mmCIF file of C-alpha atoms in Angstrom:
data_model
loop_
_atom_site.group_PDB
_atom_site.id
_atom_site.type_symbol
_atom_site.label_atom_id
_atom_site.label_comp_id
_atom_site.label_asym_id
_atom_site.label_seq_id
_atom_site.Cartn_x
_atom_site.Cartn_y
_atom_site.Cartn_z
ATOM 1 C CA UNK A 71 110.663 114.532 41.611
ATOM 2 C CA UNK A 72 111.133 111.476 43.429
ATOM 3 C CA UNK A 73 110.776 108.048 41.339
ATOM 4 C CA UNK A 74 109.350 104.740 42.687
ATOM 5 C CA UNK A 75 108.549 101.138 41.437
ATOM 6 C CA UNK A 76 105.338 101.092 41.239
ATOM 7 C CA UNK A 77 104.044 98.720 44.388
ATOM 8 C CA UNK A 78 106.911 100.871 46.440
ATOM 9 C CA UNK A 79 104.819 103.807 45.262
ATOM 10 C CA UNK A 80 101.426 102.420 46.489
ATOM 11 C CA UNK A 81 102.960 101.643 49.786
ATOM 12 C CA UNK A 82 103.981 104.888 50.232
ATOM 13 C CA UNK A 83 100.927 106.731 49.502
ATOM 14 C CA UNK A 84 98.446 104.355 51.398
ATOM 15 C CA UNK A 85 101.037 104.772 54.344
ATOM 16 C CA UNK A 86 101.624 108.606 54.073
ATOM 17 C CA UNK A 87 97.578 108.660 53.114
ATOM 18 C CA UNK A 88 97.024 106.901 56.593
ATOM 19 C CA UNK A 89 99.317 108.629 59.112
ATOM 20 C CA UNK A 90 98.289 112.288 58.122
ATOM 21 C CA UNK A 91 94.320 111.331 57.853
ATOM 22 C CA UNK A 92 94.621 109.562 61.538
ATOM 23 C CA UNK A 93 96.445 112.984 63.070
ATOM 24 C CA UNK A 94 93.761 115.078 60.918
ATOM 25 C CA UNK A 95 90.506 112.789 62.243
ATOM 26 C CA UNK A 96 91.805 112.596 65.766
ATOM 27 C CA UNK A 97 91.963 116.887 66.013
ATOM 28 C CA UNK A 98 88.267 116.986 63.729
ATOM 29 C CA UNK A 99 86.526 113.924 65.771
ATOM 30 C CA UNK A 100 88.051 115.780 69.182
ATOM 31 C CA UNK A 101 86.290 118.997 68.430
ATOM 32 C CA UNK A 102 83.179 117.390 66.893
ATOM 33 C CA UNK A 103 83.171 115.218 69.897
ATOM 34 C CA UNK A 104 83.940 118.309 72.222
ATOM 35 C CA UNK A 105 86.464 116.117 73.584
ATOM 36 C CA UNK A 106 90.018 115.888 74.106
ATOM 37 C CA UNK A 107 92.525 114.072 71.126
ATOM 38 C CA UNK A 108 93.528 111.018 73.551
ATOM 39 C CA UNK A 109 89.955 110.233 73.399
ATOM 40 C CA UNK A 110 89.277 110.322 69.572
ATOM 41 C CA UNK A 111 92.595 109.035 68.932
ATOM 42 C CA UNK A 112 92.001 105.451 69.226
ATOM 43 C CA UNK A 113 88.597 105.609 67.216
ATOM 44 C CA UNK A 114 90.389 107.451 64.518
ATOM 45 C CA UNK A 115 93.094 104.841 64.141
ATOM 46 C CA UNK A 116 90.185 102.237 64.006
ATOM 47 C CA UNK A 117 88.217 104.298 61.164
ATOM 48 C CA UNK A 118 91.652 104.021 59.267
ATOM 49 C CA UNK A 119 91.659 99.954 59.395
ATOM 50 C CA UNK A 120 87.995 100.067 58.750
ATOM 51 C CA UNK A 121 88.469 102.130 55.822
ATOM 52 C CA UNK A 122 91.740 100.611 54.352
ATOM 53 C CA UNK A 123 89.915 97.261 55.009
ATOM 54 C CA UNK A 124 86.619 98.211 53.295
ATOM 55 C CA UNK A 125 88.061 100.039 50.690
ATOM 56 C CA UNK A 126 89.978 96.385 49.836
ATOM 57 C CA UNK A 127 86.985 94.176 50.056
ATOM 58 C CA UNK A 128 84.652 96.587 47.928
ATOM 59 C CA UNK A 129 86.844 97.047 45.495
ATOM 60 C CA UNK A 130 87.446 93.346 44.848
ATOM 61 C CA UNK A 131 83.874 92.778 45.021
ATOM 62 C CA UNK A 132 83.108 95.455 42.584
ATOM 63 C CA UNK A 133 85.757 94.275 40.342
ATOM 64 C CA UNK A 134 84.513 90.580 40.537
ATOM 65 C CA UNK A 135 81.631 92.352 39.379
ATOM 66 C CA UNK A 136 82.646 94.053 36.834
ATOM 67 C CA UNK A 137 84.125 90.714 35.474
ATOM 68 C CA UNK A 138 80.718 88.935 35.677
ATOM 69 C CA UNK A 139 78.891 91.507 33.384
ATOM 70 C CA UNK A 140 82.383 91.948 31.601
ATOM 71 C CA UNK A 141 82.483 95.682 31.832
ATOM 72 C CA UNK A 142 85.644 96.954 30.890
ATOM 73 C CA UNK A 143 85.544 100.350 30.980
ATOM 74 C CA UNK A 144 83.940 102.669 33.822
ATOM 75 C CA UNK A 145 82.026 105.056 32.520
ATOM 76 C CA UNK A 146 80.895 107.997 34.490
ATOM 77 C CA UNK A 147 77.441 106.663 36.383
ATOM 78 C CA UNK A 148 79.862 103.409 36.744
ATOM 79 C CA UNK A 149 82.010 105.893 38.838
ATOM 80 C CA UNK A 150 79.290 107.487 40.347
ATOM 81 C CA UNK A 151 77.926 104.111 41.220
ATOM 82 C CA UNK A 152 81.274 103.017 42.600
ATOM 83 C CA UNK A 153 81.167 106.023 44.823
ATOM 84 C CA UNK A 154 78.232 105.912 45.987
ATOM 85 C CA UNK A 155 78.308 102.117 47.124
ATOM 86 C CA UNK A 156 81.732 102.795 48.761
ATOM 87 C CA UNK A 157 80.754 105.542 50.847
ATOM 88 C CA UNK A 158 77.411 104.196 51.905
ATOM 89 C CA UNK A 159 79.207 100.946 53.393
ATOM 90 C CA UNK A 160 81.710 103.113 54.979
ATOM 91 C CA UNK A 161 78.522 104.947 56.578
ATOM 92 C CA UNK A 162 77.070 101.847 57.421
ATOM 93 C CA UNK A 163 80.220 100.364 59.247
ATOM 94 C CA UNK A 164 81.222 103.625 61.305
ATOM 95 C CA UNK A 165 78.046 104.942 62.531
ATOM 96 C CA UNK A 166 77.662 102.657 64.680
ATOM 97 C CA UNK A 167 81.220 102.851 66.251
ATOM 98 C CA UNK A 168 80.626 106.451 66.576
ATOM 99 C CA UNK A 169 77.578 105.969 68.205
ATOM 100 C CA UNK A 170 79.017 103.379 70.756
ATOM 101 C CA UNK A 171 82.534 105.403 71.213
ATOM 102 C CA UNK A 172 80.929 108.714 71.670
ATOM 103 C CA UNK A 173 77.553 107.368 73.503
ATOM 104 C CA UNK A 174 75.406 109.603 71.256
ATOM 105 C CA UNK A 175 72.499 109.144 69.141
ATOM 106 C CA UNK A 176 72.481 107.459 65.282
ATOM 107 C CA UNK A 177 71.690 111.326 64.241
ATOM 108 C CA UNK A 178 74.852 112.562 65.986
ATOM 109 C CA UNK A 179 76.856 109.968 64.608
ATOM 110 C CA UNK A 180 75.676 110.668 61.284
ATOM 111 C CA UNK A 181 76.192 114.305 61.254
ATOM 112 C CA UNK A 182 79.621 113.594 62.527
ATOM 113 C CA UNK A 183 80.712 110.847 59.300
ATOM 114 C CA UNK A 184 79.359 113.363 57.190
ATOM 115 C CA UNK A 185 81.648 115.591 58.383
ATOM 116 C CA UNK A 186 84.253 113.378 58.134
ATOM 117 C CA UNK A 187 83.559 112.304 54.532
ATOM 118 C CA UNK A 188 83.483 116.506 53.128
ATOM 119 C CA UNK A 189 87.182 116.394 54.838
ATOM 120 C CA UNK A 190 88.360 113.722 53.579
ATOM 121 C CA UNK A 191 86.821 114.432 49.825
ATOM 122 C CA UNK A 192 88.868 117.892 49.960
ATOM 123 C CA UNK A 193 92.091 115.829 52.296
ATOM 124 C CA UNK A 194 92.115 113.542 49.284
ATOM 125 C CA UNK A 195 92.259 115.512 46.684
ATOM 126 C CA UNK A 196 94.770 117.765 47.727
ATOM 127 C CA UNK A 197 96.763 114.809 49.273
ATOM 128 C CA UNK A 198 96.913 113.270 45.972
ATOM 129 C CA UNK A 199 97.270 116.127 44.230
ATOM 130 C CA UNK A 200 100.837 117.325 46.481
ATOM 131 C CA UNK A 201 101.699 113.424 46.556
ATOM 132 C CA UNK A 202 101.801 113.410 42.733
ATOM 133 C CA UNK A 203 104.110 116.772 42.279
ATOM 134 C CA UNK A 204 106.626 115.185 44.599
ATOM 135 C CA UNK A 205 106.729 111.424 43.787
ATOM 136 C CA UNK A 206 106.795 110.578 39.805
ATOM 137 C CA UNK A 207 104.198 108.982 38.430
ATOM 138 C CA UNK A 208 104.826 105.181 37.148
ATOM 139 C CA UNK A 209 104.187 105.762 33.630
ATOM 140 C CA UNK A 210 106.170 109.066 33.340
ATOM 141 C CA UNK A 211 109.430 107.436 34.303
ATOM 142 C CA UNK A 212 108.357 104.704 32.013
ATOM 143 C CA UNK A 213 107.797 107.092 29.201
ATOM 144 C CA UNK A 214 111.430 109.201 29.754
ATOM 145 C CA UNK A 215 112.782 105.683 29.762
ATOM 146 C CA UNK A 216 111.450 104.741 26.839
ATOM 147 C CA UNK A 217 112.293 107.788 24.824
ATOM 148 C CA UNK A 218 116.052 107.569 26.181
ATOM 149 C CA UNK A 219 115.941 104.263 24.379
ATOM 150 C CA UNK A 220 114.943 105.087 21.597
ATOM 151 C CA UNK A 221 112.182 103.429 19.305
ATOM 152 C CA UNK A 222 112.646 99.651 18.748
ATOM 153 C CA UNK A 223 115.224 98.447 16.840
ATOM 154 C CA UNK A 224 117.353 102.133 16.978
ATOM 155 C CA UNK A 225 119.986 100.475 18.975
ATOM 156 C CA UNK A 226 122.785 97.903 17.775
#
Protein backbone atom coordinates (compact mmCIF):
# COMPACT_ATOMS: atom_id res chain seq x y z
CA UNK A 1 0.00 0.00 0.00
CA UNK A 2 1.00 3.36 -0.75
CA UNK A 3 1.17 5.94 2.35
CA UNK A 4 0.34 9.69 2.19
CA UNK A 5 0.12 12.77 4.56
CA UNK A 6 -3.04 13.27 4.88
CA UNK A 7 -3.87 16.71 2.71
CA UNK A 8 -1.36 14.91 -0.02
CA UNK A 9 -3.93 12.13 0.22
CA UNK A 10 -7.02 14.37 -0.38
CA UNK A 11 -5.31 15.91 -3.30
CA UNK A 12 -4.83 12.87 -4.80
CA UNK A 13 -8.16 11.41 -4.60
CA UNK A 14 -10.18 14.64 -5.54
CA UNK A 15 -7.64 14.79 -8.55
CA UNK A 16 -7.69 11.03 -9.55
CA UNK A 17 -11.71 11.32 -8.52
CA UNK A 18 -11.90 14.18 -11.23
CA UNK A 19 -9.87 13.02 -14.25
CA UNK A 20 -11.51 9.45 -14.46
CA UNK A 21 -15.27 10.90 -13.75
CA UNK A 22 -14.61 13.69 -16.68
CA UNK A 23 -13.34 10.71 -19.30
CA UNK A 24 -16.38 8.49 -17.84
CA UNK A 25 -19.19 11.58 -18.24
CA UNK A 26 -17.80 12.69 -21.56
CA UNK A 27 -18.35 8.75 -23.18
CA UNK A 28 -22.06 8.52 -20.92
CA UNK A 29 -23.23 12.31 -21.80
CA UNK A 30 -21.96 11.44 -25.68
CA UNK A 31 -24.24 8.49 -25.95
CA UNK A 32 -27.08 9.99 -23.87
CA UNK A 33 -26.67 12.99 -26.01
CA UNK A 34 -26.37 10.74 -29.23
CA UNK A 35 -23.50 12.82 -29.90
CA UNK A 36 -19.95 12.62 -30.44
CA UNK A 37 -17.23 12.94 -27.13
CA UNK A 38 -15.69 16.41 -28.47
CA UNK A 39 -19.09 17.67 -27.95
CA UNK A 40 -19.85 16.46 -24.33
CA UNK A 41 -16.38 16.91 -23.43
CA UNK A 42 -16.37 20.44 -22.53
CA UNK A 43 -19.79 20.20 -20.56
CA UNK A 44 -18.38 17.31 -18.66
CA UNK A 45 -15.29 19.19 -17.56
CA UNK A 46 -17.73 22.04 -16.49
CA UNK A 47 -20.07 19.52 -14.40
CA UNK A 48 -16.67 18.60 -12.64
CA UNK A 49 -15.99 22.43 -11.44
CA UNK A 50 -19.64 22.71 -10.74
CA UNK A 51 -19.57 19.76 -8.65
CA UNK A 52 -16.12 20.17 -6.89
CA UNK A 53 -17.35 23.80 -6.36
CA UNK A 54 -20.79 22.90 -4.93
CA UNK A 55 -19.72 20.12 -3.11
CA UNK A 56 -17.25 22.93 -1.19
CA UNK A 57 -19.83 25.55 -0.58
CA UNK A 58 -22.57 22.99 0.74
CA UNK A 59 -20.53 21.42 2.81
CA UNK A 60 -19.34 24.56 4.60
CA UNK A 61 -22.77 25.72 4.74
CA UNK A 62 -24.01 22.56 6.21
CA UNK A 63 -21.25 22.50 8.62
CA UNK A 64 -21.86 26.21 9.67
CA UNK A 65 -25.02 24.65 10.29
CA UNK A 66 -24.35 22.08 12.12
CA UNK A 67 -22.37 24.51 14.43
CA UNK A 68 -25.43 26.78 14.93
CA UNK A 69 -27.70 23.94 16.33
CA UNK A 70 -24.37 22.38 17.76
CA UNK A 71 -24.88 18.96 16.33
CA UNK A 72 -21.99 16.96 16.70
CA UNK A 73 -22.64 13.84 15.52
CA UNK A 74 -24.55 12.86 12.14
CA UNK A 75 -26.86 10.52 12.66
CA UNK A 76 -28.42 8.61 9.89
CA UNK A 77 -31.57 11.02 8.65
CA UNK A 78 -28.64 13.78 9.28
CA UNK A 79 -26.89 11.80 6.42
CA UNK A 80 -29.80 11.24 4.57
CA UNK A 81 -30.57 14.89 4.89
CA UNK A 82 -27.07 15.82 3.82
CA UNK A 83 -27.62 13.75 0.75
CA UNK A 84 -30.48 14.71 -0.22
CA UNK A 85 -29.75 18.60 -0.07
CA UNK A 86 -26.46 17.95 -1.95
CA UNK A 87 -27.83 16.22 -4.78
CA UNK A 88 -30.89 18.36 -5.23
CA UNK A 89 -28.55 21.58 -5.65
CA UNK A 90 -26.41 19.67 -7.94
CA UNK A 91 -29.82 19.00 -9.93
CA UNK A 92 -30.73 22.39 -9.67
CA UNK A 93 -27.34 23.86 -11.03
CA UNK A 94 -26.85 21.32 -14.07
CA UNK A 95 -30.18 21.01 -15.54
CA UNK A 96 -30.14 23.90 -16.82
CA UNK A 97 -26.63 23.65 -18.50
CA UNK A 98 -27.80 20.50 -19.95
CA UNK A 99 -30.69 21.97 -21.22
CA UNK A 100 -28.80 24.98 -22.85
CA UNK A 101 -25.66 22.67 -24.06
CA UNK A 102 -27.77 19.99 -25.50
CA UNK A 103 -30.85 22.39 -26.69
CA UNK A 104 -33.38 19.92 -25.21
CA UNK A 105 -36.21 20.14 -22.96
CA UNK A 106 -36.02 20.46 -18.76
CA UNK A 107 -37.46 16.64 -19.00
CA UNK A 108 -34.51 15.55 -21.16
CA UNK A 109 -32.14 17.19 -19.09
CA UNK A 110 -33.48 15.65 -16.13
CA UNK A 111 -33.57 12.17 -17.29
CA UNK A 112 -30.05 12.69 -18.39
CA UNK A 113 -28.58 14.03 -14.49
CA UNK A 114 -30.37 11.22 -13.26
CA UNK A 115 -28.46 9.16 -15.19
CA UNK A 116 -25.53 10.72 -14.33
CA UNK A 117 -26.11 10.66 -10.55
CA UNK A 118 -26.90 6.30 -10.58
CA UNK A 119 -23.20 6.36 -12.29
CA UNK A 120 -21.63 8.25 -10.27
CA UNK A 121 -23.33 6.62 -6.90
CA UNK A 122 -21.88 3.11 -8.22
CA UNK A 123 -18.32 5.27 -9.87
CA UNK A 124 -17.98 6.42 -6.29
CA UNK A 125 -18.21 3.72 -4.47
CA UNK A 126 -16.08 1.55 -6.27
CA UNK A 127 -13.60 4.48 -6.85
CA UNK A 128 -13.27 4.82 -3.23
CA UNK A 129 -13.42 1.53 -2.52
CA UNK A 130 -10.05 0.57 -5.16
CA UNK A 131 -8.56 4.09 -4.00
CA UNK A 132 -8.53 2.85 -0.39
CA UNK A 133 -6.82 -0.81 -1.13
CA UNK A 134 -4.03 1.01 -2.90
CA UNK A 135 -3.32 4.24 -0.92
CA UNK A 136 -3.20 3.73 3.12
CA UNK A 137 -5.52 5.19 5.03
CA UNK A 138 -4.30 8.21 7.45
CA UNK A 139 -5.10 6.63 10.61
CA UNK A 140 -3.69 3.14 9.75
CA UNK A 141 -0.19 4.44 9.25
CA UNK A 142 -0.84 6.42 12.33
CA UNK A 143 -1.84 3.37 14.24
CA UNK A 144 1.40 1.00 12.91
CA UNK A 145 3.31 4.06 13.99
CA UNK A 146 2.10 4.21 17.11
CA UNK A 147 2.39 0.58 18.00
CA UNK A 148 6.16 0.61 16.65
CA UNK A 149 6.56 3.13 19.43
CA UNK A 150 5.38 1.62 21.83
CA UNK A 151 2.89 2.87 24.63
CA UNK A 152 3.96 6.13 26.36
CA UNK A 153 6.66 6.22 28.46
CA UNK A 154 8.16 2.48 27.07
CA UNK A 155 11.06 4.25 25.62
CA UNK A 156 14.23 5.80 27.49
Amino acid sequence: MISLQRNTRRIVYVVLFEIIAIVASTILLSELSGGPPSHSLPIAIAISFIAVAWNYLYNSMFEEWEKRRRIQERRFLHRCVHAIGFEAGLIICIVPLYMWWYGIGPLDAFIMEVSILIFFLVYTFVFTWTFDQVFELPQARDWRQTCAEGPPGAQG
